[in-house]
Short mmCIF file of C-alpha atoms in Angstrom, two decimals:
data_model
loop_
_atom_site.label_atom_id
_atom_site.label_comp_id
_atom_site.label_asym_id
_atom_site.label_seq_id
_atom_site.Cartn_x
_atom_site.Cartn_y
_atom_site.Cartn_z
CA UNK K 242 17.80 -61.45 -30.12
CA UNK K 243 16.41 -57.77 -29.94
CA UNK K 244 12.38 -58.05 -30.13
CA UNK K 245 10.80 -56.44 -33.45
CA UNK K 246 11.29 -52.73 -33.42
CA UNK K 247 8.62 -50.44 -36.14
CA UNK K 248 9.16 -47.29 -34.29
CA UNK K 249 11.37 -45.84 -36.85
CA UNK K 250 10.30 -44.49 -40.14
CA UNK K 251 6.22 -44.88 -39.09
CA UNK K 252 4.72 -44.30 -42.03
CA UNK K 253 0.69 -45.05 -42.33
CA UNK K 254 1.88 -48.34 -44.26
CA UNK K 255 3.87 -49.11 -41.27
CA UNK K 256 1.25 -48.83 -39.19
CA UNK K 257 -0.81 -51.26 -41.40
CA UNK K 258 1.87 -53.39 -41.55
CA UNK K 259 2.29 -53.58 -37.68
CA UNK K 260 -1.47 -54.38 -37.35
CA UNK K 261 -1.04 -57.32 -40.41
CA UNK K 262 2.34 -58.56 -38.40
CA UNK K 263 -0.01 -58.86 -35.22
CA UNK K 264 0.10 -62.53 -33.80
CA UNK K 265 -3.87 -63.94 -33.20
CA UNK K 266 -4.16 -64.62 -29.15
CA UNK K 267 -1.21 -62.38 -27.97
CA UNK K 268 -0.63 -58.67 -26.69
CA UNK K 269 0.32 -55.81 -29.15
CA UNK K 270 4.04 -55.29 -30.14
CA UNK K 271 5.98 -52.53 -28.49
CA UNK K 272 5.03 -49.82 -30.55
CA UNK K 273 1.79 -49.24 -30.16
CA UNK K 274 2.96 -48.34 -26.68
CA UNK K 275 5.11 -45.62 -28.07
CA UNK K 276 4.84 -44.75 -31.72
CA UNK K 277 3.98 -40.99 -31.77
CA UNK K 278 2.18 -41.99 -35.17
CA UNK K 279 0.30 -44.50 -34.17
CA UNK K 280 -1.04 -42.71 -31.12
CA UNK K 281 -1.92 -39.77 -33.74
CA UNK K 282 -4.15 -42.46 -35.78
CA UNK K 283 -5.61 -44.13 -32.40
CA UNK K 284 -6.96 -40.17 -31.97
CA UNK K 285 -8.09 -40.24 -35.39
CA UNK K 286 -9.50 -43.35 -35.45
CA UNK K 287 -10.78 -44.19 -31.93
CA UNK K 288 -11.18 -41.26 -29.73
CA UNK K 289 -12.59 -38.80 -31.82
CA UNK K 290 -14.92 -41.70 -33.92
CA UNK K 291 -16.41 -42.51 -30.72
CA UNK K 292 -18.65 -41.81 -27.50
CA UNK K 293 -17.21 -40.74 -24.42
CA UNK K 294 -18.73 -39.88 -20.92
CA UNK K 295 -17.24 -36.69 -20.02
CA UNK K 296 -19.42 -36.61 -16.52
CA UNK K 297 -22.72 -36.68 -14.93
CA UNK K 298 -24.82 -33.70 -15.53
CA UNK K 299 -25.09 -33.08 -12.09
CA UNK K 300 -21.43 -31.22 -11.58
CA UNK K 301 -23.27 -28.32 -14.15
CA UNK K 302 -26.55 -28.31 -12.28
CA UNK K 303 -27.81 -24.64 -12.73
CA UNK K 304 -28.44 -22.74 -15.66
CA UNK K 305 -25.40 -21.37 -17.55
CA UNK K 306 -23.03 -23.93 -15.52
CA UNK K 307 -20.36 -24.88 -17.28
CA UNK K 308 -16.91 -26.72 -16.91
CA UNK K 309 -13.98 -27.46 -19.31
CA UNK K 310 -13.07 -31.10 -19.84
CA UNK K 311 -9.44 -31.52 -21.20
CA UNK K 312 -9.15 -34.26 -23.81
CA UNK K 313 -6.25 -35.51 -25.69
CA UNK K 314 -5.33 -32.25 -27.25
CA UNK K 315 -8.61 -31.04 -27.06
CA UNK K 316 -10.44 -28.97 -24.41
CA UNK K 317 -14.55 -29.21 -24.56
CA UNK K 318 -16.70 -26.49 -22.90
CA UNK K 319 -19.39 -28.24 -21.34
CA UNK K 320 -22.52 -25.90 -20.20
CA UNK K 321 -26.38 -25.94 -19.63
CA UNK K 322 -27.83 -23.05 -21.68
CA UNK K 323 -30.64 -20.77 -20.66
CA UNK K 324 -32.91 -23.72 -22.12
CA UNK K 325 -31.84 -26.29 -19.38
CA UNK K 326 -30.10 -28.27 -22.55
CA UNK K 327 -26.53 -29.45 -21.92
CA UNK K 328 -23.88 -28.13 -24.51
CA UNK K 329 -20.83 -29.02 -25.33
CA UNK K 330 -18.07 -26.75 -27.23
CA UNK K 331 -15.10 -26.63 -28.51
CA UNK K 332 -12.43 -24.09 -26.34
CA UNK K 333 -11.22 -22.66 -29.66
CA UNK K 334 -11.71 -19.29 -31.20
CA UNK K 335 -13.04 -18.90 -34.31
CA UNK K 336 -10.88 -15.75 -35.42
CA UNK K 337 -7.22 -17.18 -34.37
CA UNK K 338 -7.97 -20.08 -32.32
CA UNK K 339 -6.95 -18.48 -28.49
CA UNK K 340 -8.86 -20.35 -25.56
CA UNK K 341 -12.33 -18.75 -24.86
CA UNK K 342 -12.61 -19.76 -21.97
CA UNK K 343 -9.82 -19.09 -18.75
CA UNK K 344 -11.53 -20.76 -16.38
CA UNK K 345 -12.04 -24.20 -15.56
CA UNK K 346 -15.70 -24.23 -14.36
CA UNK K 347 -18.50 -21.28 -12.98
CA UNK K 348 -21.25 -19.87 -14.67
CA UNK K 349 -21.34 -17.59 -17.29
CA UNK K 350 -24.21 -16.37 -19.85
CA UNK K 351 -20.99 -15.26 -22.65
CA UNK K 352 -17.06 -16.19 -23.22
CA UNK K 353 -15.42 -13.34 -24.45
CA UNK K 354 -12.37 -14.59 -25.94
CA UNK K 355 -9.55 -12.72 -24.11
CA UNK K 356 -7.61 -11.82 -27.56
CA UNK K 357 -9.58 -9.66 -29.77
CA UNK K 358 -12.90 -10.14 -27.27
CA UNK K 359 -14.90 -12.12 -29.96
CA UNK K 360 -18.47 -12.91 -27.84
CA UNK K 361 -19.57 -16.56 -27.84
CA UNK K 362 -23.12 -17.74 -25.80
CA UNK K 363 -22.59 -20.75 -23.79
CA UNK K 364 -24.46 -22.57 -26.51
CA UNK K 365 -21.19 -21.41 -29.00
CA UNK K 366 -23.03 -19.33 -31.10
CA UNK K 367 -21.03 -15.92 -32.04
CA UNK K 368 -22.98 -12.72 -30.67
CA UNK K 369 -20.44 -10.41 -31.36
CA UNK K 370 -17.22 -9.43 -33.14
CA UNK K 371 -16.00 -6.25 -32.81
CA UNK K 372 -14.97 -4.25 -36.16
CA UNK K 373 -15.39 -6.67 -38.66
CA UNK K 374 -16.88 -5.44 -41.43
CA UNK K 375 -20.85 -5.61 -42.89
CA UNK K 376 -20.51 -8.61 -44.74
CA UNK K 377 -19.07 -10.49 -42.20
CA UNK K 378 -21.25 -13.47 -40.68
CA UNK K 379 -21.64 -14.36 -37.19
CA UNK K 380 -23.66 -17.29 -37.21
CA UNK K 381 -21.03 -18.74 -39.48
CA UNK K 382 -18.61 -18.37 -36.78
CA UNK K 383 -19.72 -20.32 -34.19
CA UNK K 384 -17.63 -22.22 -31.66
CA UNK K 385 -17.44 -25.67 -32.90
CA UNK K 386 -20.10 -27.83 -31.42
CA UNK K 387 -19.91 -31.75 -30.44
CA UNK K 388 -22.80 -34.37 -30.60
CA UNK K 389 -24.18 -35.03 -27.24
CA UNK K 390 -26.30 -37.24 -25.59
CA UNK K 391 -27.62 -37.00 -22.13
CA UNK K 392 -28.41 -40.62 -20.47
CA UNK K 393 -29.67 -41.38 -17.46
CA UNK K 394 -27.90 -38.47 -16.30
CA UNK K 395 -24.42 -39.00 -17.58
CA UNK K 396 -23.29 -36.72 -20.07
CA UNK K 397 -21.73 -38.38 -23.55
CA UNK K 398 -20.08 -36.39 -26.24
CA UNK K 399 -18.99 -37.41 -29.47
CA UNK K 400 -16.26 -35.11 -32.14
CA UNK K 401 -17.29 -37.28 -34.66
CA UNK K 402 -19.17 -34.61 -37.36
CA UNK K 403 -21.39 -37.83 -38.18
CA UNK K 404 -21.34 -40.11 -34.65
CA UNK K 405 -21.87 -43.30 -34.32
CA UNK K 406 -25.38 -44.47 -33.68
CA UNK K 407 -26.11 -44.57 -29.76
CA UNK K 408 -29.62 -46.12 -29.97
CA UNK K 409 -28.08 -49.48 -28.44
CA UNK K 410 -26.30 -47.73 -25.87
CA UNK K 411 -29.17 -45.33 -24.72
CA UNK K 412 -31.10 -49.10 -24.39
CA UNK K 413 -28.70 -50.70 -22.19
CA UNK K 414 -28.43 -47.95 -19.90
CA UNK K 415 -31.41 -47.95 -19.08
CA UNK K 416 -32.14 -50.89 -18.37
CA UNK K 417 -28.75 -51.04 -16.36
CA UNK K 418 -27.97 -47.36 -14.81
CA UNK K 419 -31.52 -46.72 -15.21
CA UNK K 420 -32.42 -49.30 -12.32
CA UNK K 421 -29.68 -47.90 -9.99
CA UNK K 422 -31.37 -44.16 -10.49
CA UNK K 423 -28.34 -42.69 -11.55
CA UNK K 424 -30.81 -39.95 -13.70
CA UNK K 425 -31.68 -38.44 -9.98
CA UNK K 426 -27.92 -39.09 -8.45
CA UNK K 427 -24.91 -36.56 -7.63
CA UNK K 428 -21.27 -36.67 -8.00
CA UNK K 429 -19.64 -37.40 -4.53
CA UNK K 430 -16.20 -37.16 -5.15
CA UNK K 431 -14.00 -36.94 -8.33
CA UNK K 432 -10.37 -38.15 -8.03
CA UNK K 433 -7.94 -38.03 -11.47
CA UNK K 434 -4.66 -39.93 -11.77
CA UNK K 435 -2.03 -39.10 -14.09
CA UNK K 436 -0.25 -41.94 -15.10
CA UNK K 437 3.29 -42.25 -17.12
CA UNK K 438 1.85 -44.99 -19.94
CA UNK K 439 -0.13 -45.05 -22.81
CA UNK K 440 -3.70 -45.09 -22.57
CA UNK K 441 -4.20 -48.82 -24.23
CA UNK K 442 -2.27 -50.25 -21.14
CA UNK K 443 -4.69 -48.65 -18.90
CA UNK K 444 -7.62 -49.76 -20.71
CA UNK K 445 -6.16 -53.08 -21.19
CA UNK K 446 -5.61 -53.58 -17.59
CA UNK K 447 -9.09 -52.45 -16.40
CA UNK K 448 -10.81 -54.62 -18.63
CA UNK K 449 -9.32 -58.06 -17.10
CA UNK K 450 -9.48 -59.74 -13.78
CA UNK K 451 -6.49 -61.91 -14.51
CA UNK K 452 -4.66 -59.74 -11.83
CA UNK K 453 -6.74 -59.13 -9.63
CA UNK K 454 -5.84 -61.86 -7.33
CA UNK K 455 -1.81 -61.31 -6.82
CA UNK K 456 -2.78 -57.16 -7.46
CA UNK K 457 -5.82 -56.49 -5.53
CA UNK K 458 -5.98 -58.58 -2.68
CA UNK K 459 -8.67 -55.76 -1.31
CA UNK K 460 -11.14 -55.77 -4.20
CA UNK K 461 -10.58 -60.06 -4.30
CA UNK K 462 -11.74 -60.36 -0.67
CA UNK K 463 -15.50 -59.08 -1.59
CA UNK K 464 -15.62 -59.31 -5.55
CA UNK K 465 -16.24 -63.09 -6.98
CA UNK K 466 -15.02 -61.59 -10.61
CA UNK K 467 -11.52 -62.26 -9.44
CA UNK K 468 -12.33 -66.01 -9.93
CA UNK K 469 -12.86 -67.64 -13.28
CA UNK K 470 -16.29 -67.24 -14.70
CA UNK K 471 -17.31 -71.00 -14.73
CA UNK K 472 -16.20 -71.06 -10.65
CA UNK K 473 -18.73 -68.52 -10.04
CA UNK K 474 -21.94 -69.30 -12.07
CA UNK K 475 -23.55 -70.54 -8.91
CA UNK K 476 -22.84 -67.46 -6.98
CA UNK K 477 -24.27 -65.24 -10.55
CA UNK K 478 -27.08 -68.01 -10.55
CA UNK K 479 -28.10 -66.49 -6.42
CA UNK K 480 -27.48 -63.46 -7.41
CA UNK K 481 -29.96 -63.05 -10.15
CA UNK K 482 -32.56 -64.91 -8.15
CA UNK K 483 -31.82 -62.62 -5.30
CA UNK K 484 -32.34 -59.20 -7.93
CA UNK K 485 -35.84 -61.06 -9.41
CA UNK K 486 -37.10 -61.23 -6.01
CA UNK K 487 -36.61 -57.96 -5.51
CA UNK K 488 -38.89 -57.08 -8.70
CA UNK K 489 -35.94 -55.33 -10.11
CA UNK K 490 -34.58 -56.57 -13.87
CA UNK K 491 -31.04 -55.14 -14.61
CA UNK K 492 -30.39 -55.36 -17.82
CA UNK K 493 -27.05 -56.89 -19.63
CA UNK K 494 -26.30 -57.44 -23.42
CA UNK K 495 -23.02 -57.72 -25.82
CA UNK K 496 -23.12 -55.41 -28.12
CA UNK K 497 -19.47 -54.88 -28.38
CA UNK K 498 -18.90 -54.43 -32.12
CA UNK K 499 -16.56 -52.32 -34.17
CA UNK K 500 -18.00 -49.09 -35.73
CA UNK K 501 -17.72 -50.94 -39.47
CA UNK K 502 -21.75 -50.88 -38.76
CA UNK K 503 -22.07 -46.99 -37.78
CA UNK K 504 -23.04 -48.45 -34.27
CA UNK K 505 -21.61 -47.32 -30.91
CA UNK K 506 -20.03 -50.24 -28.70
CA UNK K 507 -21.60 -51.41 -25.13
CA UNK K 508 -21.11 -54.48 -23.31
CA UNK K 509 -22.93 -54.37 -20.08
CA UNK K 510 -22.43 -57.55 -17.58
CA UNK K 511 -23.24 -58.44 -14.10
CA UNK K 512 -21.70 -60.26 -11.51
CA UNK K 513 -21.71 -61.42 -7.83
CA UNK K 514 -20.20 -60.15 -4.61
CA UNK K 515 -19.05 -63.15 -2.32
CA UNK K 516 -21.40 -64.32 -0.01
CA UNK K 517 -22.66 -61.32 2.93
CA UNK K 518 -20.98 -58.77 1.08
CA UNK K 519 -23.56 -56.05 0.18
CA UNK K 520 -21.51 -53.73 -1.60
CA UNK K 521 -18.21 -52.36 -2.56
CA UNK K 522 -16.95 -51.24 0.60
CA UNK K 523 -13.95 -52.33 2.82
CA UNK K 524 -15.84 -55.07 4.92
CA UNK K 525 -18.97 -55.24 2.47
CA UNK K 526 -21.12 -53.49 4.53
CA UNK K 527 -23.45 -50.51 3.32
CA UNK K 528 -21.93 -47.59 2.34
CA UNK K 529 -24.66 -45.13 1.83
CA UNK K 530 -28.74 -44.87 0.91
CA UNK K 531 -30.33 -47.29 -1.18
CA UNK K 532 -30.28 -46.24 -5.05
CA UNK K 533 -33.17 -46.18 -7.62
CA UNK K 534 -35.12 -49.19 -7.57
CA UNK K 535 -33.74 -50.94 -4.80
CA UNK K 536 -34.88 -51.43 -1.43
CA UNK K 537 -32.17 -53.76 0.03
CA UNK K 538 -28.93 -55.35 -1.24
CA UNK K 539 -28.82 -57.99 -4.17
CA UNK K 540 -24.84 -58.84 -3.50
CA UNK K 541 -24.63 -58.01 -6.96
CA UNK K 542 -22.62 -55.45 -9.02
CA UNK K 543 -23.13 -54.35 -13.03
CA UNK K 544 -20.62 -53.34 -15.03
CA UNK K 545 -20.71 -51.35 -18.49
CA UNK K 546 -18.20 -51.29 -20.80
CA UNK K 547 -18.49 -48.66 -23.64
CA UNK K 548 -16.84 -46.58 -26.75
CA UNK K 549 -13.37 -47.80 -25.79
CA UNK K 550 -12.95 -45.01 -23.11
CA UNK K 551 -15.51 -45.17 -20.44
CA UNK K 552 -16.74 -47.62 -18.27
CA UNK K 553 -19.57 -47.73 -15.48
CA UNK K 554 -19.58 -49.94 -12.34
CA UNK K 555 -22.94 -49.62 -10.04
CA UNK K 556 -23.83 -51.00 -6.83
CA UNK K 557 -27.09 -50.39 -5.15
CA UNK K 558 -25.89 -47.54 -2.87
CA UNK K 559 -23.76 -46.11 -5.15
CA UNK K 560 -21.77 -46.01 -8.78
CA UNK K 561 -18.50 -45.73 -10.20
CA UNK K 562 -17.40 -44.04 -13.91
CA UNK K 563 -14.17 -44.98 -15.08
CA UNK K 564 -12.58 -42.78 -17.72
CA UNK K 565 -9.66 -43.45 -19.72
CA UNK K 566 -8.12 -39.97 -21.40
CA UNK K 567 -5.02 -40.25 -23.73
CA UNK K 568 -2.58 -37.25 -22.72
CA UNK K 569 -0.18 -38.38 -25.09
CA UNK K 570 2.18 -41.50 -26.37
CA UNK K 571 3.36 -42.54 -23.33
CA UNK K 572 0.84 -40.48 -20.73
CA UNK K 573 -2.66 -40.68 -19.89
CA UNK K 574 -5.51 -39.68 -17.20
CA UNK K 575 -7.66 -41.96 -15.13
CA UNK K 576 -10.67 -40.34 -13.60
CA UNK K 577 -12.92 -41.81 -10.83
CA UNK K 578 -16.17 -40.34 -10.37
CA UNK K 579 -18.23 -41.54 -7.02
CA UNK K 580 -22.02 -41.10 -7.72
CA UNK K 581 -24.67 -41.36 -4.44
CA UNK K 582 -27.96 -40.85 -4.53
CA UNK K 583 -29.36 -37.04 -4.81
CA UNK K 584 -30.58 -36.46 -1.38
CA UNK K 585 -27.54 -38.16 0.57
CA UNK K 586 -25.81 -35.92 2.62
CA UNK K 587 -22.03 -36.29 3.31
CA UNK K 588 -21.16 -37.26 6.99
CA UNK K 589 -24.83 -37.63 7.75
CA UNK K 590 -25.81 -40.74 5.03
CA UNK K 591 -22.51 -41.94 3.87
CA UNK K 592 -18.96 -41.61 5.72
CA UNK K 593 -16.80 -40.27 2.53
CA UNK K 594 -13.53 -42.03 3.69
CA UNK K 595 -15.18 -45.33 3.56
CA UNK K 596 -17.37 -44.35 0.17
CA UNK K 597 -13.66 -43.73 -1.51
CA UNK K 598 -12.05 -46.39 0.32
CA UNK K 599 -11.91 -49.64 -2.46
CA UNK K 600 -11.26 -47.82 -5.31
CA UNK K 601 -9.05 -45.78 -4.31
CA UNK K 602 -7.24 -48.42 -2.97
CA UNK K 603 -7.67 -50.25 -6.31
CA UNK K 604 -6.80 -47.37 -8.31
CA UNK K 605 -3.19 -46.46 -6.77
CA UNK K 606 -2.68 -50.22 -7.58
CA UNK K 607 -3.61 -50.05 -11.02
CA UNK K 608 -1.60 -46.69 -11.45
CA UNK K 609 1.53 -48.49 -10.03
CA UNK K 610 0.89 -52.10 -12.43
CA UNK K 611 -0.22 -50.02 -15.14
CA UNK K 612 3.23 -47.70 -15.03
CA UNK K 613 5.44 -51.30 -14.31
CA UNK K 614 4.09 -52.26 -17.19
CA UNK K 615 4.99 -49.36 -19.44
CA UNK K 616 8.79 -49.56 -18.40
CA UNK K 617 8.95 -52.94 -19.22
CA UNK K 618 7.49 -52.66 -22.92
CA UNK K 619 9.38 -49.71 -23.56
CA UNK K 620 12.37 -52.48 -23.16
CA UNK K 621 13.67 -53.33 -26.94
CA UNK K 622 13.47 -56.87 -26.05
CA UNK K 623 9.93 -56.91 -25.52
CA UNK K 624 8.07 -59.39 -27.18
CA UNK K 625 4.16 -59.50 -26.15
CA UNK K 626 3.15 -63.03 -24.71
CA UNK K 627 -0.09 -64.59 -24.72
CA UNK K 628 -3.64 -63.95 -23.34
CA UNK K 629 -4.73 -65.74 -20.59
CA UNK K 630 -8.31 -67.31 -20.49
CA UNK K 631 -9.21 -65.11 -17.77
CA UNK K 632 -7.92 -62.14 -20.27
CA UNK K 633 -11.18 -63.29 -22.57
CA UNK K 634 -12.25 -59.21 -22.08
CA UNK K 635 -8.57 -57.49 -22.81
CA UNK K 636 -8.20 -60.28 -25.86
CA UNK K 637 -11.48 -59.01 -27.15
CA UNK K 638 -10.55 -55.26 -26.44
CA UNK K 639 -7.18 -55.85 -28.69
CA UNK K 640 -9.52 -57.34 -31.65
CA UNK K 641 -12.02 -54.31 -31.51
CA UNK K 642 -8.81 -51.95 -31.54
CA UNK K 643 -6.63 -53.28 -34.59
CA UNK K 644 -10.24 -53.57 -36.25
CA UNK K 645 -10.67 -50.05 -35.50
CA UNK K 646 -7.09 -48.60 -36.66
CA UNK K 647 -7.44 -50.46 -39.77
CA UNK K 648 -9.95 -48.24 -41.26
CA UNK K 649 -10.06 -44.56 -42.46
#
């Protein structure tokens, strides 16, 4: 018997329907995989209604730095103006729309839009327009600008015109990044994977730890999250005492919430490394300098989840961001950024093969699940089976998404 198939005639009452027809405990149905509609709402009604971290401010350190972030179908302008502030613009002329901006990152005081040569500061305000008459109004002509939030050096960005409060998320990062002194870190590497599914698989199969026993025997040799959560309370328990003793409280709190509230989402969580592993590394061993507010080794790791798209992993000698960029139905981007401490010098404080190692390991094995995966559900006779109890994270992801779609 041929699985449920919605994917023709999507209609916006289709797409309600599909999220009504959704069984309570199991995956979504095949066309949310595929359904050029329903990836047009998720854009609508996910990406560009919430907060994403685009990078950490670091990659634009000097004055009139800039670099274009590629987004969907969207390309943002991100610079620091003469002020020191960090901008962020739309790539989009204001006369007929032609990119502004040619390059992908350098410094620049002005884009002058390569088509009619319409002059835009790199905080997107208009400063010139050549032949248009008198009456004509530059500083209604602006490049569009996004909401942004700089946070413990990371760099968020909403398209939202009114954005969902970030108050909660601001909180939590400090008290989580904030510890790990990601404000005074630096981008060590940045590593982007295209991969051939749609960006809810990808999501869905970072937030879970269901597979990363048979998947990942690498990260499962040093990580305790690949066990059940009540198997590993004692090693959480040793953990914590170990980070107290230290002087050092990171924080964690579940505030993941749909945006029926006007709030932004955040769920940040800690866990332990198995015994005499220090950090994320091949053997557990250090990997580079001390971070922020620590002056040896907890065994501990913190993870963030936030806005749907972007999620934060920190160690004490260095951090991860995760983020999740839809490219289209049945493509999307993974980026990996590797954050050290501001001072660390490559091949002198940190070898950058063994910095890289683990999640680059763990990525090309989530890149080939992840595209497995979409082959299968792209089979007619797909049906989606239940969540596992170790899924609690991907089953609470799902919720937060129909919730989401289900409202203008």
């Amino acid at each position: 018997m041929l699985a449920p198939d919605i994917t023709t005639q999507p209609t916006a009452d289709r797409i309600d329907q599909l999220v009504t027809a959704h069984t309570p405990g199991h995956g979504l149905a095949r066309p949310f995989y595929l359904d050029p509609d329903i990836y047009e709402r998720d854009l609508q009604r996910v990406f560009f209604r919430h907060w994403h971290c685009v990078a950490h401010e670091s990659v634009i350190p000097n004055i009139n730095d800039f670099e274009v972030f590629r987004m969907a179908s969207e390309q943002v302008i991100v610079t620091r103006g003469a002020d020191g502030r960090v901008h962020a613009i739309l790539n989009v002329c204001r006369h007929r729309g032609a990119e502004v901006c040619t390059k992908d990152k350098g410094n620049a005081r002005v884009f002058v839009c390569p088509y009619h040569a319409w002059t835009y500061g790199n905080d997107g305000a208009l400063k010139a327009a050549r032949l248009m008459p008198k009456e004509f109004k530059r500083e209604d002509h602006g490049l569009k600008r996004l909401q942004v939030r700089v946070v413990e050096g990371l760099i968020f960005i909403s398209f939202a015109e009114n954005p969902l409060d970030f108050s909660e998320v601001e909180n939590l990062l400090h008290a989580t990044c904030g510890q790990y002194g990601w404000a005074s870190a630096k981008v060590a590497h940045r590593q982007s994977y295209a991969v051939d599914a749609n960006w809810k698989l990808a999501v869905e199969n970072y937030v879970e730890c269901y597979h990363c026993g048979p998947a990942h025997p690498e990260y499962s040799q040093t990580h305790a999250l690949e066990q059940p959560l009540p198997m590993i309370e004692a090693l959480n328990a040793a953990m914590e005492e170990r980070t107290c003793a230290l002087g050092i409280e990171v924080g964690s709190g579940d505030h993941w919430q749909t945006s029926e509230g006007g709030r932004e989402t955040i769920h940040a969580f800690r866990y332990a490394l198995y015994d005499g592993v220090k950090t994320g590394s091949q053997d557990g061993s250090p990997l580079a300098p001390l971070m922020g507010r620590f002056s040896e080794y907890d065994g501990g790791v913190t993870s963030v989840h936030l806005g749907g798209t972007s999620f934060l992993v920190c160690y004490p000698d260095h951090g991860m961001i995760y983020r999740f960029i839809p490219k289209g139905p049945e493509a999307c981007e993974m980026e990996l950024i590797w954050l050290v401490d501001g001072q660390a010098e490559q091949g002198v404080d940190y070898d950058f093969d063994k910095l890289t190692w683990l999640w680059t390991v763990t990525t090309d094995e989530d890149k080939a699940i992840i595209e497995h995966t979409s082959r299968g559900v792209r089979s007619h006779f797909f049906v989606p089976g239940p969540i596992a109890p170790m899924e609690q994270n991907e089953l609470r992801y799902i919720n937060w998404y129909l919730d989401e779609i289900s409202r203008p």
